[in-house]
Amino acid sequence: MISPKIIVILLLQLFMIPSIYGQCCSAGNPVGGDGSFDGLPANQWRVFAGFRQSYSRDYFHLSKKEDMQHIDHSVYNYSSISVSYGILKNTTLHTEFGYFFDKTQVVNLQDGKEKITAGGPGDLSLNVRQRLFQQKLPNSAQFVAMFGTRLPVGAFNEQTNGVTIPISLQPSSGALKLNAGLFYSKKKKGNMFGYSSVLFFEWSNAIDKDFLYYKYGNFFSVEATGIYSRTSKFTALLSGKLECRDNDRREDNIEISSTGSKVIYLRPQIHYQLHAEFFLIASTEIPVYKYVNGYQLTNLYAIQVGVMKTFGGAK
């Protein structure tokens, strides 16, 4: 039997989204996937299967930590699989689908803590990557344009004892999203060092369903990565990433005050070759600067581990 206190909490949160939620735990799939944005040779496949955990704890107001205790912490455990295929010499198709084992918030009450949990399939990402420029060996450089969408095919009506779970805990975003980006990388053969950079933008349409009107703010990120590989079996990467989110909006284009943010992350990552074209990939994402509108629960860290296999294409 579900605790009546949880029902009360859910009802309050449905009408108090601005004062309770940060975008650390937004609905829908995390941005990023397998972390690769390059174009593949014709007829080559790349498959990535990964697991990601994200943990959020501290409230911030603007750039300062605040002593707020409404939500003790929020965590999600998420798995994904992505497939890329070089359909033409300079054109790659990419798709990704994910599943939340759980999205959980632990709420502080006067007489203890209560846990609210949801889970299920997330959104489906479809993306086209068009290689605009490629420099042949020994420089190995490429410039790629990306265009895509995220389809809300997953669960967006999760309930607890007949009460709908709030938006931030829904596995799917519930909204169609369009995105575009640019990617550039360069690493000279025989050189231990290389670099890459990526620009990414995403727009969301409005959710207008069953008395709910909600529009996620525009999302923009820029990331620069340094690459170090002493041998073909091991590669280390260090990225700096800026993520900017505009305010979410309600009906009549009203801004929701406690949404929108600017966050800078450091993301160390390693690639280790297990066998042939089979790689182990592990990374962590740590925010080093946070600026949020209003009062928001913010992310403390995210970790990801997965395996990647490439096959096919020219030998």
Coordinates of N, CA and C in Angstrom, one line a residue, residues 29 96-97 122-126 148-154 172-179 202:
N29 N 15.9 11.4 -22.0 CA 17.2 10.8 -22.0 C 18.3 11.9 -21.7
E96 N 19.6 6.1 -31.0 CA 19.8 5.8 -29.6 C 18.5 5.6 -28.9
F97 N 18.5 4.6 -28.0 CA 17.3 4.4 -27.2 C 17.7 4.0 -25.8
G122 N 12.8 5.5 -22.2 CA 12.9 6.9 -22.5 C 12.6 7.3 -23.9
D123 N 13.3 8.3 -24.4 CA 13.0 8.8 -25.8 C 13.9 8.1 -26.8
L124 N 13.5 8.2 -28.1 CA 14.2 7.6 -29.2 C 14.9 8.8 -30.0
S125 N 16.2 8.7 -30.1 CA 17.0 9.7 -30.8 C 17.3 9.2 -32.2
L126 N 17.1 10.0 -33.2 CA 17.5 9.8 -34.6 C 18.3 10.9 -35.1
G148 N 19.0 16.2 -36.2 CA 18.2 15.1 -35.7 C 17.0 15.5 -34.9
T149 N 16.4 14.4 -34.3 CA 15.2 14.6 -33.5 C 15.2 13.6 -32.3
R150 N 14.5 14.0 -31.3 CA 14.2 13.0 -30.2 C 12.7 12.8 -30.1
L151 N 12.3 11.6 -30.3 CA 10.9 11.3 -30.3 C 10.4 10.8 -28.9
P152 N 9.3 11.3 -28.4 CA 8.8 10.9 -27.0 C 8.1 9.6 -27.1
V153 N 8.8 8.5 -27.3 CA 8.1 7.2 -27.5 C 8.0 6.5 -26.1
G154 N 8.7 7.0 -25.1 CA 8.7 6.3 -23.8 C 7.6 6.7 -22.9
S172 N 10.2 9.6 -20.1 CA 10.2 10.3 -21.4 C 10.0 11.8 -21.1
S173 N 10.5 12.6 -22.0 CA 10.3 14.1 -21.9 C 8.9 14.5 -22.3
G174 N 8.2 13.6 -23.1 CA 6.8 13.9 -23.5 C 6.7 14.9 -24.6
A175 N 7.9 15.4 -25.1 CA 7.9 16.4 -26.2 C 8.8 16.0 -27.3
L176 N 8.4 16.4 -28.5 CA 9.2 16.2 -29.7 C 10.3 17.3 -29.7
K177 N 11.6 16.9 -29.9 CA 12.7 17.8 -29.9 C 13.5 17.7 -31.2
L178 N 14.0 18.9 -31.7 CA 14.8 18.9 -32.8 C 16.2 19.5 -32.4
N179 N 17.2 18.9 -33.0 CA 18.5 19.3 -32.7 C 19.5 19.4 -33.9
E202 N 19.4 22.3 -29.1 CA 18.2 21.5 -29.1 C 17.0 22.4 -28.8

